[in-house]
PDB file of C-alpha atoms in Angstrom:
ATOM      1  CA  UNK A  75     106.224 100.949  56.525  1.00  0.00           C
ATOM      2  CA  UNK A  76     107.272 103.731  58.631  1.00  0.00           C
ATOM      3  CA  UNK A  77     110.667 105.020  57.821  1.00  0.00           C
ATOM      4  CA  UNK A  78     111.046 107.154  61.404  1.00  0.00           C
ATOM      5  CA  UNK A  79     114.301 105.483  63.116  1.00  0.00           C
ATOM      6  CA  UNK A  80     112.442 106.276  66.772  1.00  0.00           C
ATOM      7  CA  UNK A  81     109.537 104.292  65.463  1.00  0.00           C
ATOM      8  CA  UNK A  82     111.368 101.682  63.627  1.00  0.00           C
ATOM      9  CA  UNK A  83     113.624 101.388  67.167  1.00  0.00           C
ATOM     10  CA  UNK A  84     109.866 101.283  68.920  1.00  0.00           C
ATOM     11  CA  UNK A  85     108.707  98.757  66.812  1.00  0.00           C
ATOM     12  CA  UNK A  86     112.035  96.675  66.942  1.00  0.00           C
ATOM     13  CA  UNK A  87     111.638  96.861  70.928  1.00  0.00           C
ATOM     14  CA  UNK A  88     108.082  95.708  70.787  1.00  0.00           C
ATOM     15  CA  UNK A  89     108.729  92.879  68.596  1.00  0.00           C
ATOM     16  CA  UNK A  90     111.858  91.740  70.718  1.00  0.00           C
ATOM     17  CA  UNK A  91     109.911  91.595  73.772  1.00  0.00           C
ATOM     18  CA  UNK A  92     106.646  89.943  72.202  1.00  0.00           C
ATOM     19  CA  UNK A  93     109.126  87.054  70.543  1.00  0.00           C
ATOM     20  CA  UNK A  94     111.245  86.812  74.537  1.00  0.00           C
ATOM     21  CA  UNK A  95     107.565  86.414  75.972  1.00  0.00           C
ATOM     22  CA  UNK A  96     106.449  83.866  73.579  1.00  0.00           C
ATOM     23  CA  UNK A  97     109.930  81.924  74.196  1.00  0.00           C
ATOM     24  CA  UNK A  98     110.082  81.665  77.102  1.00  0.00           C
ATOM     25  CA  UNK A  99     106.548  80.996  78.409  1.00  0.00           C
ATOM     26  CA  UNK A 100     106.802  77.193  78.771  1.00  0.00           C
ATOM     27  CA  UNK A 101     109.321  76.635  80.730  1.00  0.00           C
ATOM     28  CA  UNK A 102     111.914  74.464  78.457  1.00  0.00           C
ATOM     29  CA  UNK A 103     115.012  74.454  77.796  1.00  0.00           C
ATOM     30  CA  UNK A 104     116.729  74.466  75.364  1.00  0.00           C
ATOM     31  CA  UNK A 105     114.431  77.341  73.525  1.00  0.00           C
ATOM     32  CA  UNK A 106     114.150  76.820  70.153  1.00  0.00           C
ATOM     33  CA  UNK A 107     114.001  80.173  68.125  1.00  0.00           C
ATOM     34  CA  UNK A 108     111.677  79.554  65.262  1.00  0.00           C
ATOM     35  CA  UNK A 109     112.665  80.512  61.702  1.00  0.00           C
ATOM     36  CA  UNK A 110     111.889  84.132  60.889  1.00  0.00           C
ATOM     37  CA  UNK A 111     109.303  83.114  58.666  1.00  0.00           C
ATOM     38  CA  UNK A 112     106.690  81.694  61.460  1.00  0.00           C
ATOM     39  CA  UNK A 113     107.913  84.900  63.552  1.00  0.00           C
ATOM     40  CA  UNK A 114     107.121  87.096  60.754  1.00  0.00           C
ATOM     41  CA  UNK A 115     103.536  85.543  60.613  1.00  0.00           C
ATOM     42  CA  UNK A 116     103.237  85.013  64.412  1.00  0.00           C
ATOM     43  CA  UNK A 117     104.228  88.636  65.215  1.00  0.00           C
ATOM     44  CA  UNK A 118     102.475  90.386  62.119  1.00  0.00           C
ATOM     45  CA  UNK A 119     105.651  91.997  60.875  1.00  0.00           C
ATOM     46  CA  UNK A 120     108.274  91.846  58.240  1.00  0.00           C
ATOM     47  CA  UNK A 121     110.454  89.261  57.388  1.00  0.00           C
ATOM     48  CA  UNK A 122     113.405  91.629  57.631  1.00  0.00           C
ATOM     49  CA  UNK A 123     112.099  92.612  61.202  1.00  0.00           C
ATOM     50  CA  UNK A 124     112.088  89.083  61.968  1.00  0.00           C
ATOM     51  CA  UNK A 125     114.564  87.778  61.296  1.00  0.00           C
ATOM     52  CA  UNK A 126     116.286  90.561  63.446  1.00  0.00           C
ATOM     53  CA  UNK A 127     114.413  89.975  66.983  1.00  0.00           C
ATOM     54  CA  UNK A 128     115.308  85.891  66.240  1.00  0.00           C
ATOM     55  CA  UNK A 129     118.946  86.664  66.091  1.00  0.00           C
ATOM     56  CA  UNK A 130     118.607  89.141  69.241  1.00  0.00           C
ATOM     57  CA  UNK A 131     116.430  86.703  70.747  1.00  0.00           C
ATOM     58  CA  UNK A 132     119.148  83.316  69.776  1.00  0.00           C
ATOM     59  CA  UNK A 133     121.814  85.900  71.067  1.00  0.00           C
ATOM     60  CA  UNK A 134     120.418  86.697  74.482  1.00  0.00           C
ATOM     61  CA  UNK A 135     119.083  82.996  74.888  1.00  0.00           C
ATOM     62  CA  UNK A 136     122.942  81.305  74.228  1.00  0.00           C
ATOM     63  CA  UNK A 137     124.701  83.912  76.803  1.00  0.00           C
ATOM     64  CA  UNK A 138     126.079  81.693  79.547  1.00  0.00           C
ATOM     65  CA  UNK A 139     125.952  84.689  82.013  1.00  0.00           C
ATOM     66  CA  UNK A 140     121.768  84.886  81.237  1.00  0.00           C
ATOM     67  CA  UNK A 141     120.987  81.000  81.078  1.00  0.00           C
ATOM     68  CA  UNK A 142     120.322  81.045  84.962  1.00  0.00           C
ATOM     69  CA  UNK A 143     117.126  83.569  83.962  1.00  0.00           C
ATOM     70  CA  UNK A 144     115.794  80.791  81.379  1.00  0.00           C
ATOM     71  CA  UNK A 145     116.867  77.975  82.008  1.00  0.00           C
ATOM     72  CA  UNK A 146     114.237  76.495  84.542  1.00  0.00           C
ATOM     73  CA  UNK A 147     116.303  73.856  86.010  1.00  0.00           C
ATOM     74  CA  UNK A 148     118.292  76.341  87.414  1.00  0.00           C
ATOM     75  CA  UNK A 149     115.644  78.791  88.827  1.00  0.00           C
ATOM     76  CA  UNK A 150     113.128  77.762  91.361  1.00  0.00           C
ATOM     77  CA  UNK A 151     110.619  80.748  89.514  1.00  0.00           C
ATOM     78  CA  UNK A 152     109.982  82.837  86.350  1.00  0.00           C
ATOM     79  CA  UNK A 153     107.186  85.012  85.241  1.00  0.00           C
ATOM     80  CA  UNK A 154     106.992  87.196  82.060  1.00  0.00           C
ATOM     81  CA  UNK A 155     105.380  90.356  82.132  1.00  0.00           C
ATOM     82  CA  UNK A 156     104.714  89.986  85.736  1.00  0.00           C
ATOM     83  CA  UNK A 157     101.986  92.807  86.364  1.00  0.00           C
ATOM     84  CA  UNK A 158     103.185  94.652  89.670  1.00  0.00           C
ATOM     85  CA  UNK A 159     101.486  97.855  91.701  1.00  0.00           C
ATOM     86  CA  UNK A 160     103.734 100.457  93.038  1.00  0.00           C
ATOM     87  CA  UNK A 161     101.790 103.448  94.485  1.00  0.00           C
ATOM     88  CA  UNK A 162      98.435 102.849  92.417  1.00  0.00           C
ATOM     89  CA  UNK A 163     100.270 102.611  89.653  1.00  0.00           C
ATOM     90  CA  UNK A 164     100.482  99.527  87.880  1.00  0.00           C
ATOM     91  CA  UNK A 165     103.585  98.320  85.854  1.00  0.00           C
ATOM     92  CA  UNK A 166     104.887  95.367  84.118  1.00  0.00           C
ATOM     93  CA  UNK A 167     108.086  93.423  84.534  1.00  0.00           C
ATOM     94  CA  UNK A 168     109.324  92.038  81.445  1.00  0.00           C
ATOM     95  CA  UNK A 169     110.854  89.071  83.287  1.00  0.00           C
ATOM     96  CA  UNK A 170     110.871  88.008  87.102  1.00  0.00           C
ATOM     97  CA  UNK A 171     113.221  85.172  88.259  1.00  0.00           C
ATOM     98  CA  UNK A 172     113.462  83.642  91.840  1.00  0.00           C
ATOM     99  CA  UNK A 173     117.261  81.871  92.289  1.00  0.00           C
ATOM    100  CA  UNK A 174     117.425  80.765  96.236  1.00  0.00           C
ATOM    101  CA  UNK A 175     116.517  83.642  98.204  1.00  0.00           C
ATOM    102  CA  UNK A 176     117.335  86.362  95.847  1.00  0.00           C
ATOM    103  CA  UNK A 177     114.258  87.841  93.249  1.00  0.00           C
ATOM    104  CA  UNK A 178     115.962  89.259  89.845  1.00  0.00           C
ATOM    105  CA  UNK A 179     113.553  91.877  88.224  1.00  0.00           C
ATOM    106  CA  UNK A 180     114.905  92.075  84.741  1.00  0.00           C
ATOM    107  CA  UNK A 181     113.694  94.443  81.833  1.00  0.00           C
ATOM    108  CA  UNK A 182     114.818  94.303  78.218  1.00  0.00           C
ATOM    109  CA  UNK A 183     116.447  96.581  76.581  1.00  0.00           C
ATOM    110  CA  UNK A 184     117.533  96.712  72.923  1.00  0.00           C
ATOM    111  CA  UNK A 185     120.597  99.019  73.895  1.00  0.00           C
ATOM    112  CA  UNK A 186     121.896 100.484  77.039  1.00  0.00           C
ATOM    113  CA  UNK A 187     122.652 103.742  76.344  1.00  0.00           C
ATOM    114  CA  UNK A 188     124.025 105.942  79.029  1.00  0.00           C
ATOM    115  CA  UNK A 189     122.096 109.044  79.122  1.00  0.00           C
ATOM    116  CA  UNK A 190     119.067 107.116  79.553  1.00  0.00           C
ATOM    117  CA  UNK A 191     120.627 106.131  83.042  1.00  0.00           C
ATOM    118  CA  UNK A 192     118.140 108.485  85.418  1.00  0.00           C
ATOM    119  CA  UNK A 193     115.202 106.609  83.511  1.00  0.00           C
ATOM    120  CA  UNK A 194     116.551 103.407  84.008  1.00  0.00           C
ATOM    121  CA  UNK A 195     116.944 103.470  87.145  1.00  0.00           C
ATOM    122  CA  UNK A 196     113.686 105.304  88.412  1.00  0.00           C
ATOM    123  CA  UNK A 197     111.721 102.457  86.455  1.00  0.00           C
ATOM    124  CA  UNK A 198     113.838  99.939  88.594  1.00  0.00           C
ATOM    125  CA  UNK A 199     114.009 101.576  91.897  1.00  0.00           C
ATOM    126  CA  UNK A 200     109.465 101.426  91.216  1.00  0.00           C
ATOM    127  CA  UNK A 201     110.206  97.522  89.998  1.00  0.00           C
ATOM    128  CA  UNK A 202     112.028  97.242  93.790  1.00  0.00           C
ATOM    129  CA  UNK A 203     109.667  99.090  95.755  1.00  0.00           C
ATOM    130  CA  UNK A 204     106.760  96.757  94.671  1.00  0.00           C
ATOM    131  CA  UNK A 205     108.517  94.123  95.236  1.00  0.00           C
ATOM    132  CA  UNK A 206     109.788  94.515  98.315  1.00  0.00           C
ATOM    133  CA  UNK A 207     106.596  93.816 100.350  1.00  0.00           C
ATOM    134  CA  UNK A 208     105.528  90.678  98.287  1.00  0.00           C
ATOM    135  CA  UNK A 209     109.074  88.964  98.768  1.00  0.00           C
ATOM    136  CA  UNK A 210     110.102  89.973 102.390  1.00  0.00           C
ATOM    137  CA  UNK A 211     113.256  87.947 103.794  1.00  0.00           C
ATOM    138  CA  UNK A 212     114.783  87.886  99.769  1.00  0.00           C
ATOM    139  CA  UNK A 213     117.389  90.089  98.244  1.00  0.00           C
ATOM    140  CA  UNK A 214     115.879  92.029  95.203  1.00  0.00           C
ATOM    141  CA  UNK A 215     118.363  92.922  92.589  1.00  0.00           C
ATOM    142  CA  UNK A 216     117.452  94.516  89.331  1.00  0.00           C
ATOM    143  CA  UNK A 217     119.109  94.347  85.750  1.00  0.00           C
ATOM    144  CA  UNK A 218     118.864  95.141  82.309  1.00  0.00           C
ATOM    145  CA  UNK A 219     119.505  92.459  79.596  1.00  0.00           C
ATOM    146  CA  UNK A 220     120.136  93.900  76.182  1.00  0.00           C
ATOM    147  CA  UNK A 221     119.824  92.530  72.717  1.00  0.00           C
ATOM    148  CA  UNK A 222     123.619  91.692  72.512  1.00  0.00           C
ATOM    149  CA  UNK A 223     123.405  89.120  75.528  1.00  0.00           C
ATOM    150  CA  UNK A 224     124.838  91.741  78.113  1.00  0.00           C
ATOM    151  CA  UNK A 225     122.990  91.256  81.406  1.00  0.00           C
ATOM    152  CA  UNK A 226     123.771  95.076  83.422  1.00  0.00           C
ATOM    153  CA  UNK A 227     122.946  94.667  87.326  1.00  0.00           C
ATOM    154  CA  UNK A 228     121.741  98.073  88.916  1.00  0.00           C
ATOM    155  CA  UNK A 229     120.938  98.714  91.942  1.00  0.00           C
ATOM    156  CA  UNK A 230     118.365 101.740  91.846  1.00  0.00           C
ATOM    157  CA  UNK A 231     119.484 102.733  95.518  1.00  0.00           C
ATOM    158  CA  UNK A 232     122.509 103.953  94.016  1.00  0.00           C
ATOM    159  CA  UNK A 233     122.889 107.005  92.274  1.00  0.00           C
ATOM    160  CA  UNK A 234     123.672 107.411  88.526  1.00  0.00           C
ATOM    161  CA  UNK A 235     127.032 107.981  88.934  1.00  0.00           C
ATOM    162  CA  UNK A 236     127.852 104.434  90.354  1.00  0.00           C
ATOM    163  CA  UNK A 237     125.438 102.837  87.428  1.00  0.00           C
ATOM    164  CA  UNK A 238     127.784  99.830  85.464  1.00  0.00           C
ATOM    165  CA  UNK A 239     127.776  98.029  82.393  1.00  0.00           C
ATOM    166  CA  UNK A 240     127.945  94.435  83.164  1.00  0.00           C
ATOM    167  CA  UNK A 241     129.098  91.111  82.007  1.00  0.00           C
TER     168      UNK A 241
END
């Protein structure tokens, strides 16, 4: 095992979004996180890693303020990893959500930290552009959802200055 903390983080990331993916492919609700154990096996990693994405993953899935992104009674459409083109350039959304007329492009994050703000949103503002020509008429908003069950809206038109923390 690889004791680098920016490959550990990497790995930790991967995992998260692999285990969110998995989830939340078909369309129930409640989601039932598995114990860490069939993780472990399903994802090819530790149990210590594990068990760590399944209490990120229980934590963002119980957040009241993020149940309208999973919970498919309440959304009329979701896609993971929702492959997109923006200028030849193709990208993937970690999660895209339709709720009435308004498209929520959302992308994990395990933390938000602040002076990855110009990244953030250039990566968003390329999630909006893409989407603006395959959902004309609907409002595109764009948000992080981290690990703790904090959803952060941003709106990439803005600069970094005006960028949030959320609910």
């Amino acid at each position: 095992v690889d004791d680098d903390p920016h490959t550990a983080a990497t790995r930790e990331g991967e995992l998260f979004h692999a285990l969110m993916e998995y989830l939340t492919s078909a369309g129930s609700w409640p989601v039932q996180v598995p114990v860490p154990a069939r993780v472990a096996q399903w994802l090819k990693c530790t149990l210590e890693q594990a068990d760590l994405v399944c209490q990120q993953a229980q934590t963002v899935l119980s957040s009241e303020a993020l149940t309208k992104f999973f919970d498919p009674s309440l959304h009329d459409f979701a896609r993971n990893e929702m492959a997109l083109v923006h200028q030849g350039e193709l990208g993937f959304v970690d999660r895209l959500v339709i709720i009435d007329e308004t498209v929520w492009i959302l992308d994990y994050k395990r933390n938000f930290f602040a002076s990855q703000r110009e990244r953030y949103l250039q990566q968003l503002a390329r999630y909006r552009d893409a989407c603006t020509a395959h959902f004309a008429g609907k409002q595109i908003r764009t948000a992080l959802i981290t690990v703790d069950g904090r959803l952060w809206e941003i709106d990439p038109l803005e600069s970094t200055d005006a960028l949030a923390g959320g609910n």
